[in-house]
Amino acid sequence: LILNAVNYETALTIINEKYGNSQLLIEEHLKSLQNLPVITNQWDLKRLEKFVSDMEINIRGLETLKTPPAVYHAVLMPLILSRLPREISVEWKHQNPNRQKDMYVLLLFLKAGLRSRKVSTFPWREKKPVFPFLSNRKTVPREQYTTAALRATVRKACLHGGEDHAMENCP
């Protein structure tokens, strides 16, 4: 459609047909909440952040459409908790012993947890840790350390005389 005054009414009709059905929009928001991904690692901050963001978008969308929270809180609360890492679900249940069925409180809890995880995450948390003190040790082919290998010292043979003594002790 070309943007001009003649097509205004047509464009308005198309938009109302697509987005004017509030029941359809409510169903889409509920479906999106039901299809949130399962997060298994509480330190996977990118996925956890996207989870919380998608959850908030859909809850705010339901709020905008004036959907009573009682309609979806009781059904979606256990579903959403089951998609979170076990540590987060346990922490939620510990802090809410009365099993409060309020999505907004859960959303605030998740945001606070996300903030604290971001603060406590060190730069090397995402990368494989490097242990420089292990690099000078002898290993068996399977890269498993034996007691003898851990206690052994590396002896550097003398290059000058080819004798069996360390270079530091060369006359």
Short mmCIF file of C-alpha atoms in Angstrom, two decimals:
data_model
loop_
_atom_site.label_atom_id
_atom_site.label_comp_id
_atom_site.label_asym_id
_atom_site.label_seq_id
_atom_site.Cartn_x
_atom_site.Cartn_y
_atom_site.Cartn_z
CA LEU A 1 0.00 0.00 0.00
CA ILE A 2 1.21 3.46 -0.90
CA LEU A 3 1.17 5.91 1.98
CA ASN A 4 -1.34 8.59 1.05
CA ALA A 5 -4.70 9.95 2.20
CA VAL A 6 -6.67 7.70 -0.17
CA ASN A 7 -5.27 4.48 1.35
CA TYR A 8 -5.61 5.61 4.98
CA GLU A 9 -8.98 3.93 5.57
CA THR A 10 -7.81 0.72 3.91
CA ALA A 11 -4.65 0.61 6.03
CA LEU A 12 -6.67 1.28 9.19
CA THR A 13 -9.05 -1.58 8.33
CA ILE A 14 -6.14 -3.99 7.73
CA ILE A 15 -4.49 -3.04 11.03
CA ASN A 16 -7.75 -3.42 12.95
CA GLU A 17 -8.38 -6.83 11.41
CA LYS A 18 -4.90 -8.01 12.30
CA TYR A 19 -4.46 -6.43 15.74
CA GLY A 20 -7.97 -5.50 16.79
CA ASN A 21 -8.93 -8.96 18.05
CA SER A 22 -7.87 -8.73 21.69
CA GLN A 23 -8.79 -12.36 22.40
CA LEU A 24 -6.37 -13.51 19.71
CA LEU A 25 -3.63 -11.28 21.13
CA ILE A 26 -4.25 -12.64 24.65
CA GLU A 27 -3.94 -16.18 23.31
CA GLU A 28 -0.67 -15.30 21.56
CA HIS A 29 0.81 -13.81 24.74
CA LEU A 30 -0.23 -16.88 26.74
CA LYS A 31 1.20 -19.18 24.07
CA SER A 32 4.49 -17.26 24.15
CA LEU A 33 4.67 -17.65 27.93
CA GLN A 34 3.95 -21.37 27.63
CA ASN A 35 6.70 -21.74 25.02
CA LEU A 36 9.47 -20.10 27.03
CA PRO A 37 12.63 -22.23 26.74
CA VAL A 38 13.96 -24.45 29.50
CA ILE A 39 17.05 -22.93 31.12
CA THR A 40 19.27 -25.50 32.82
CA ASN A 41 22.28 -23.41 33.81
CA GLN A 42 21.77 -20.56 36.27
CA TRP A 43 24.99 -18.95 34.99
CA ASP A 44 23.86 -18.83 31.35
CA LEU A 45 23.16 -15.12 31.67
CA LYS A 46 22.33 -14.48 28.02
CA ARG A 47 19.59 -17.11 27.91
CA LEU A 48 18.35 -16.18 31.38
CA GLU A 49 18.18 -12.50 30.41
CA LYS A 50 16.25 -13.32 27.23
CA PHE A 51 13.90 -15.55 29.25
CA VAL A 52 13.16 -12.74 31.72
CA SER A 53 12.78 -10.20 28.91
CA ASP A 54 10.35 -12.39 26.94
CA MET A 55 8.43 -13.14 30.10
CA GLU A 56 8.10 -9.44 30.91
CA ILE A 57 7.05 -8.51 27.36
CA ASN A 58 4.23 -11.03 27.40
CA ILE A 59 3.07 -10.22 30.94
CA ARG A 60 3.01 -6.50 30.10
CA GLY A 61 1.13 -7.33 26.89
CA LEU A 62 -1.52 -9.20 28.89
CA GLU A 63 -1.69 -6.28 31.31
CA THR A 64 -2.19 -3.84 28.40
CA LEU A 65 -5.04 -5.98 27.11
CA LYS A 66 -6.64 -5.74 30.58
CA THR A 67 -6.45 -9.48 31.17
CA PRO A 68 -7.15 -10.29 34.83
CA PRO A 69 -4.03 -11.86 36.39
CA ALA A 70 -6.16 -14.55 38.02
CA VAL A 71 -6.82 -15.94 34.54
CA TYR A 72 -3.21 -16.94 33.94
CA HIS A 73 -1.15 -16.71 37.14
CA ALA A 74 -2.24 -20.01 38.68
CA VAL A 75 -1.68 -21.92 35.44
CA LEU A 76 1.52 -20.30 34.21
CA MET A 77 3.38 -19.95 37.51
CA PRO A 78 4.26 -23.67 37.89
CA LEU A 79 5.02 -23.89 34.17
CA ILE A 80 7.46 -20.96 34.26
CA LEU A 81 9.12 -22.22 37.45
CA SER A 82 9.65 -25.61 35.83
CA ARG A 83 11.54 -23.94 32.96
CA LEU A 84 13.99 -22.18 35.25
CA PRO A 85 17.20 -23.75 36.60
CA ARG A 86 16.56 -25.86 39.68
CA GLU A 87 18.64 -23.55 41.92
CA ILE A 88 16.50 -20.55 40.99
CA SER A 89 13.22 -22.44 41.52
CA VAL A 90 14.39 -23.68 44.93
CA GLU A 91 15.47 -20.17 45.90
CA TRP A 92 12.05 -18.82 44.82
CA LYS A 93 10.20 -21.45 46.86
CA HIS A 94 12.45 -20.77 49.84
CA GLN A 95 11.76 -17.03 49.70
CA ASN A 96 8.03 -17.55 49.04
CA PRO A 97 6.94 -20.32 51.39
CA ASN A 98 3.25 -19.45 50.88
CA ARG A 99 3.76 -20.12 47.15
CA GLN A 100 2.59 -16.68 46.15
CA LYS A 101 1.05 -16.93 42.68
CA ASP A 102 2.01 -13.45 41.51
CA MET A 103 3.89 -13.21 38.22
CA TYR A 104 4.97 -9.64 38.95
CA VAL A 105 6.69 -10.70 42.18
CA LEU A 106 8.36 -13.57 40.31
CA LEU A 107 9.48 -11.15 37.61
CA LEU A 108 11.03 -8.81 40.21
CA PHE A 109 12.71 -11.81 41.86
CA LEU A 110 14.18 -12.98 38.54
CA LYS A 111 15.42 -9.49 37.65
CA ALA A 112 17.11 -9.13 41.05
CA GLY A 113 18.70 -12.57 40.68
CA LEU A 114 19.91 -11.71 37.19
CA ARG A 115 21.49 -8.48 38.43
CA SER A 116 23.26 -10.27 41.28
CA ARG A 117 24.52 -13.00 38.93
CA LYS A 118 25.90 -10.36 36.55
CA VAL A 119 27.73 -8.67 39.41
CA SER A 120 29.16 -11.92 40.76
CA THR A 121 30.21 -13.32 37.38
CA PHE A 122 33.92 -13.04 36.81
CA PRO A 123 35.38 -12.47 33.33
CA TRP A 124 36.73 -16.02 33.15
CA ARG A 125 33.42 -17.61 34.13
CA GLU A 126 32.39 -17.88 30.46
CA LYS A 127 35.75 -19.23 29.30
CA LYS A 128 37.46 -22.46 30.20
CA PRO A 129 39.76 -21.74 33.15
CA VAL A 130 43.48 -21.87 32.50
CA PHE A 131 45.76 -23.28 35.19
CA PRO A 132 49.31 -22.09 34.39
CA PHE A 133 50.84 -23.98 37.31
CA LEU A 134 50.02 -27.30 35.61
CA SER A 135 51.91 -26.55 32.38
CA ASN A 136 55.40 -27.49 33.69
CA ARG A 137 54.43 -30.91 35.01
CA LYS A 138 55.08 -34.21 33.30
CA THR A 139 52.01 -36.11 32.25
CA VAL A 140 51.23 -39.60 31.15
CA PRO A 141 49.83 -39.85 27.58
CA ARG A 142 46.23 -39.68 28.83
CA GLU A 143 47.08 -36.39 30.53
CA GLN A 144 46.41 -37.83 33.95
CA TYR A 145 48.98 -37.02 36.58
CA THR A 146 50.74 -39.71 38.54
CA THR A 147 52.36 -39.15 41.90
CA ALA A 148 55.79 -39.74 40.38
CA ALA A 149 55.16 -37.22 37.61
CA LEU A 150 53.98 -34.61 40.08
CA ARG A 151 57.09 -35.05 42.25
CA ALA A 152 59.59 -35.28 39.36
CA THR A 153 61.70 -32.35 38.32
CA VAL A 154 62.65 -31.61 34.76
CA ARG A 155 66.39 -31.87 34.24
CA LYS A 156 67.95 -29.90 31.40
CA ALA A 157 71.04 -31.62 29.98
CA CYS A 158 74.12 -29.51 29.34
CA LEU A 159 74.49 -28.47 25.70
CA HIS A 160 78.22 -27.64 25.87
CA GLY A 161 79.81 -30.83 26.98
CA GLY A 162 76.90 -33.23 26.65
CA GLU A 163 77.57 -34.35 30.19
CA ASP A 164 74.87 -35.43 32.60
CA HIS A 165 74.43 -32.28 34.63
CA ALA A 166 72.11 -29.29 34.55
CA MET A 167 73.11 -26.24 32.50
CA GLU A 168 73.13 -24.11 35.64
CA ASN A 169 75.89 -26.31 37.06
CA CYS A 170 78.10 -26.21 33.93
CA PRO A 171 81.76 -25.42 34.78
#
